[in-house]
PDB file of C-alpha atoms in Angstrom:
ATOM      1  CA  MET U1388       3.765  -0.411  21.669  1.00 50.00           C
ATOM      2  CA  LYS U1389       3.515  -4.186  21.299  1.00 58.00           C
ATOM      3  CA  ARG U1390       0.111  -5.282  20.037  1.00 63.00           C
ATOM      4  CA  ARG U1391      -1.355  -8.741  20.091  1.00 74.00           C
ATOM      5  CA  ASN U1392      -1.703 -10.473  16.777  1.00 80.00           C
ATOM      6  CA  THR U1393      -5.313 -11.307  15.882  1.00 87.00           C
ATOM      7  CA  PRO U1394      -6.709 -13.628  13.180  1.00 90.00           C
ATOM      8  CA  THR U1395      -8.105 -10.588  11.322  1.00 91.00           C
ATOM      9  CA  GLN U1396      -4.722  -8.830  11.353  1.00 92.00           C
ATOM     10  CA  GLU U1397      -3.018 -11.994  10.150  1.00 92.00           C
ATOM     11  CA  ALA U1398      -5.550 -12.411   7.319  1.00 93.00           C
ATOM     12  CA  VAL U1399      -5.145  -8.808   6.080  1.00 94.00           C
ATOM     13  CA  LEU U1400      -1.355  -8.961   6.198  1.00 92.00           C
ATOM     14  CA  LYS U1401      -1.249 -12.416   4.568  1.00 92.00           C
ATOM     15  CA  LEU U1402      -3.397 -11.173   1.665  1.00 93.00           C
ATOM     16  CA  LEU U1403      -1.174  -8.129   1.071  1.00 91.00           C
ATOM     17  CA  VAL U1404       2.036 -10.166   1.306  1.00 88.00           C
ATOM     18  CA  GLU U1405       0.754 -12.867  -1.071  1.00 89.00           C
ATOM     19  CA  THR U1406      -0.672 -10.347  -3.541  1.00 83.00           C
ATOM     20  CA  ASP U1407       2.634  -8.440  -3.611  1.00 78.00           C
ATOM     21  CA  LYS U1408       0.709  -5.334  -4.679  1.00 82.00           C
ATOM     22  CA  ALA U1409      -0.987  -2.491  -2.869  1.00 87.00           C
ATOM     23  CA  MET U1410      -4.719  -2.888  -2.495  1.00 89.00           C
ATOM     24  CA  SER U1411      -7.580  -0.621  -1.511  1.00 89.00           C
ATOM     25  CA  GLN U1412      -9.761  -1.388   1.489  1.00 91.00           C
ATOM     26  CA  ASP U1413     -12.663  -2.443  -0.729  1.00 89.00           C
ATOM     27  CA  ALA U1414     -10.439  -4.752  -2.809  1.00 89.00           C
ATOM     28  CA  ILE U1415      -9.181  -6.343   0.412  1.00 92.00           C
ATOM     29  CA  GLU U1416     -12.746  -6.729   1.652  1.00 91.00           C
ATOM     30  CA  LYS U1417     -13.723  -8.558  -1.568  1.00 90.00           C
ATOM     31  CA  ARG U1418     -10.755 -10.960  -1.498  1.00 91.00           C
ATOM     32  CA  ILE U1419     -10.279 -11.706   2.193  1.00 90.00           C
ATOM     33  CA  ASP U1420     -11.301 -15.193   3.280  1.00 85.00           C
ATOM     34  CA  ILE U1421     -12.692 -14.402   6.756  1.00 89.00           C
ATOM     35  CA  ASP U1422     -15.705 -12.454   7.985  1.00 89.00           C
ATOM     36  CA  ILE U1423     -14.484  -8.923   8.712  1.00 90.00           C
ATOM     37  CA  ASN U1424     -16.201  -5.544   8.472  1.00 90.00           C
ATOM     38  CA  ARG U1425     -15.029  -2.409   6.694  1.00 92.00           C
ATOM     39  CA  ALA U1426     -14.207  -0.426   9.853  1.00 93.00           C
ATOM     40  CA  THR U1427     -12.044  -3.232  11.231  1.00 93.00           C
ATOM     41  CA  ILE U1428     -10.116  -3.473   7.960  1.00 94.00           C
ATOM     42  CA  TYR U1429      -9.416   0.287   8.017  1.00 93.00           C
ATOM     43  CA  ARG U1430      -8.327   0.121  11.649  1.00 93.00           C
ATOM     44  CA  ILE U1431      -5.931  -2.739  10.897  1.00 94.00           C
ATOM     45  CA  LEU U1432      -4.521  -1.032   7.795  1.00 95.00           C
ATOM     46  CA  ASN U1433      -3.930   2.262   9.593  1.00 92.00           C
ATOM     47  CA  ARG U1434      -2.341   0.506  12.578  1.00 92.00           C
ATOM     48  CA  PHE U1435       0.034  -1.372  10.257  1.00 91.00           C
ATOM     49  CA  CYS U1436       0.925   1.965   8.602  1.00 89.00           C
ATOM     50  CA  ASP U1437       1.616   3.528  12.015  1.00 88.00           C
ATOM     51  CA  ASP U1438       3.820   0.540  12.894  1.00 86.00           C
ATOM     52  CA  GLY U1439       5.736   0.783   9.594  1.00 81.00           C
ATOM     53  CA  THR U1440       4.566  -2.637   8.388  1.00 86.00           C
ATOM     54  CA  LEU U1441       2.618  -1.133   5.460  1.00 88.00           C
ATOM     55  CA  HIS U1442       2.785   2.078   3.540  1.00 83.00           C
ATOM     56  CA  LYS U1443      -0.107   4.043   2.115  1.00 88.00           C
ATOM     57  CA  ILE U1444      -0.380   5.364  -1.433  1.00 88.00           C
ATOM     58  CA  VAL U1445      -3.064   7.889  -2.319  1.00 88.00           C
ATOM     59  CA  ALA U1446      -4.165   7.612  -5.959  1.00 86.00           C
ATOM     60  CA  GLU U1447      -5.203  10.532  -8.140  1.00 83.00           C
ATOM     61  CA  ASP U1448      -8.861   9.802  -7.372  1.00 80.00           C
ATOM     62  CA  GLY U1449      -8.197  10.143  -3.618  1.00 87.00           C
ATOM     63  CA  LYS U1450      -8.535   6.407  -2.969  1.00 87.00           C
ATOM     64  CA  GLN U1451      -6.051   4.943  -0.478  1.00 91.00           C
ATOM     65  CA  TYR U1452      -4.043   1.824  -1.292  1.00 90.00           C
ATOM     66  CA  PHE U1453      -1.952  -0.124   1.207  1.00 91.00           C
ATOM     67  CA  ALA U1454       1.193  -2.134   0.483  1.00 87.00           C
ATOM     68  CA  PHE U1455       3.497  -4.483   2.279  1.00 81.00           C
ATOM     69  CA  CYS U1456       6.478  -3.493   0.244  1.00 62.00           C
ATOM     70  CA  VAL U1457       8.712  -6.541  -0.068  1.00 55.00           C
ATOM     71  CA  LYS U1458      10.185  -5.227  -3.315  1.00 48.00           C
ATOM     72  CA  CYS U1459      11.320  -2.045  -1.594  1.00 51.00           C
ATOM     73  CA  ASP U1460      13.139  -4.040   1.082  1.00 52.00           C
ATOM     74  CA  ASP U1461      14.711  -6.432  -1.440  1.00 54.00           C
ATOM     75  CA  ASN U1462      15.887  -3.648  -3.742  1.00 54.00           C
ATOM     76  CA  LYS U1463      16.915  -1.343  -0.900  1.00 58.00           C
ATOM     77  CA  LEU U1464      14.850   1.444  -2.422  1.00 55.00           C
ATOM     78  CA  PRO U1465      14.557   4.689  -0.560  1.00 59.00           C
ATOM     79  CA  GLU U1466      11.307   5.517   1.157  1.00 66.00           C
ATOM     80  CA  GLN U1467      10.413   7.738  -1.830  1.00 70.00           C
ATOM     81  CA  HIS U1468       9.861   5.546  -4.900  1.00 78.00           C
ATOM     82  CA  PHE U1469       7.466   5.260  -7.837  1.00 84.00           C
ATOM     83  CA  HIS U1470       4.223   3.275  -7.798  1.00 87.00           C
ATOM     84  CA  PHE U1471       2.143   1.984 -10.702  1.00 89.00           C
ATOM     85  CA  ARG U1472      -1.664   1.819 -10.478  1.00 87.00           C
ATOM     86  CA  CYS U1473      -3.427  -0.611 -12.806  1.00 87.00           C
ATOM     87  CA  THR U1474      -6.820   0.655 -13.924  1.00 86.00           C
ATOM     88  CA  HIS U1475      -7.985  -2.887 -14.718  1.00 89.00           C
ATOM     89  CA  CYS U1476      -7.115  -4.983 -11.635  1.00 82.00           C
ATOM     90  CA  GLU U1477      -7.229  -1.916  -9.345  1.00 76.00           C
ATOM     91  CA  THR U1478      -3.924  -2.626  -7.648  1.00 79.00           C
ATOM     92  CA  ILE U1479      -0.789  -0.585  -7.110  1.00 85.00           C
ATOM     93  CA  GLU U1480       2.708  -1.983  -7.118  1.00 83.00           C
ATOM     94  CA  CYS U1481       6.019  -0.523  -6.046  1.00 82.00           C
ATOM     95  CA  LEU U1482       8.385   0.039  -8.945  1.00 82.00           C
ATOM     96  CA  PRO U1483      12.125  -0.394  -8.484  1.00 74.00           C
ATOM     97  CA  SER U1484      12.854   3.230  -9.389  1.00 74.00           C
ATOM     98  CA  ALA U1485      13.972   5.894  -6.975  1.00 75.00           C
ATOM     99  CA  VAL U1486      12.374   9.315  -7.251  1.00 76.00           C
ATOM    100  CA  HIS U1487      14.783  12.100  -8.245  1.00 81.00           C
ATOM    101  CA  PHE U1488      13.788  15.756  -8.325  1.00 83.00           C
ATOM    102  CA  ALA U1489      15.145  19.231  -7.619  1.00 88.00           C
ATOM    103  CA  LEU U1490      13.450  21.996  -5.661  1.00 90.00           C
ATOM    104  CA  PRO U1491      14.227  25.655  -5.184  1.00 94.00           C
ATOM    105  CA  LYS U1492      16.239  26.579  -2.118  1.00 94.00           C
ATOM    106  CA  GLY U1493      14.213  26.739   1.097  1.00 95.00           C
ATOM    107  CA  TYR U1494      11.785  23.897   0.328  1.00 93.00           C
ATOM    108  CA  ASP U1495      11.730  20.862   2.636  1.00 89.00           C
ATOM    109  CA  VAL U1496       9.987  17.766   1.219  1.00 83.00           C
ATOM    110  CA  GLN U1497       8.357  15.543   3.809  1.00 80.00           C
ATOM    111  CA  HIS U1498       6.396  13.190   1.548  1.00 76.00           C
ATOM    112  CA  VAL U1499       6.388  12.273  -2.141  1.00 77.00           C
ATOM    113  CA  ASN U1500       3.502  10.566  -3.945  1.00 78.00           C
ATOM    114  CA  CYS U1501       4.744   9.439  -7.364  1.00 84.00           C
ATOM    115  CA  LEU U1502       2.062   7.418  -9.117  1.00 88.00           C
ATOM    116  CA  LEU U1503       1.948   6.212 -12.710  1.00 89.00           C
ATOM    117  CA  THR U1504      -1.382   4.916 -14.030  1.00 90.00           C
ATOM    118  CA  GLY U1505      -2.264   2.450 -16.815  1.00 92.00           C
ATOM    119  CA  LEU U1506      -2.343  -1.322 -17.353  1.00 94.00           C
ATOM    120  CA  CYS U1507       0.080  -3.478 -15.347  1.00 88.00           C
ATOM    121  CA  ASN U1508       2.214  -6.241 -16.826  1.00 88.00           C
ATOM    122  CA  ASP U1509      -0.383  -8.888 -15.872  1.00 88.00           C
ATOM    123  CA  CYS U1510      -3.344  -7.020 -17.400  1.00 90.00           C
ATOM    124  CA  SER U1511      -1.808  -5.559 -20.581  1.00 87.00           C
TER     125      SER U1511
END
């Protein structure tokens, strides 16, 4: 379904593209340069996920982070790849490493959430 592009959608997407890291809704709300409420941000983020523009990473604390994954496209990474969450700047970035694992016969993996946590290159 084709959706119209709004100034709020453009602002959210622009922030995620320029940041080049995944961000939580509250981090987006703090850094966005237009007046937008929390519910609208969540609606936009979830719509972009449904459209395949963003992907969602759930951290170990249950918090959701959203990424426009340019690195994944550039590196031709598979859909399942590692992410790194920085505990200082509260962002998550896609790492250029494919996820490899083995499962017993009969298991069918539908989603992988591989998250490493620590200090990113900028914060360490």
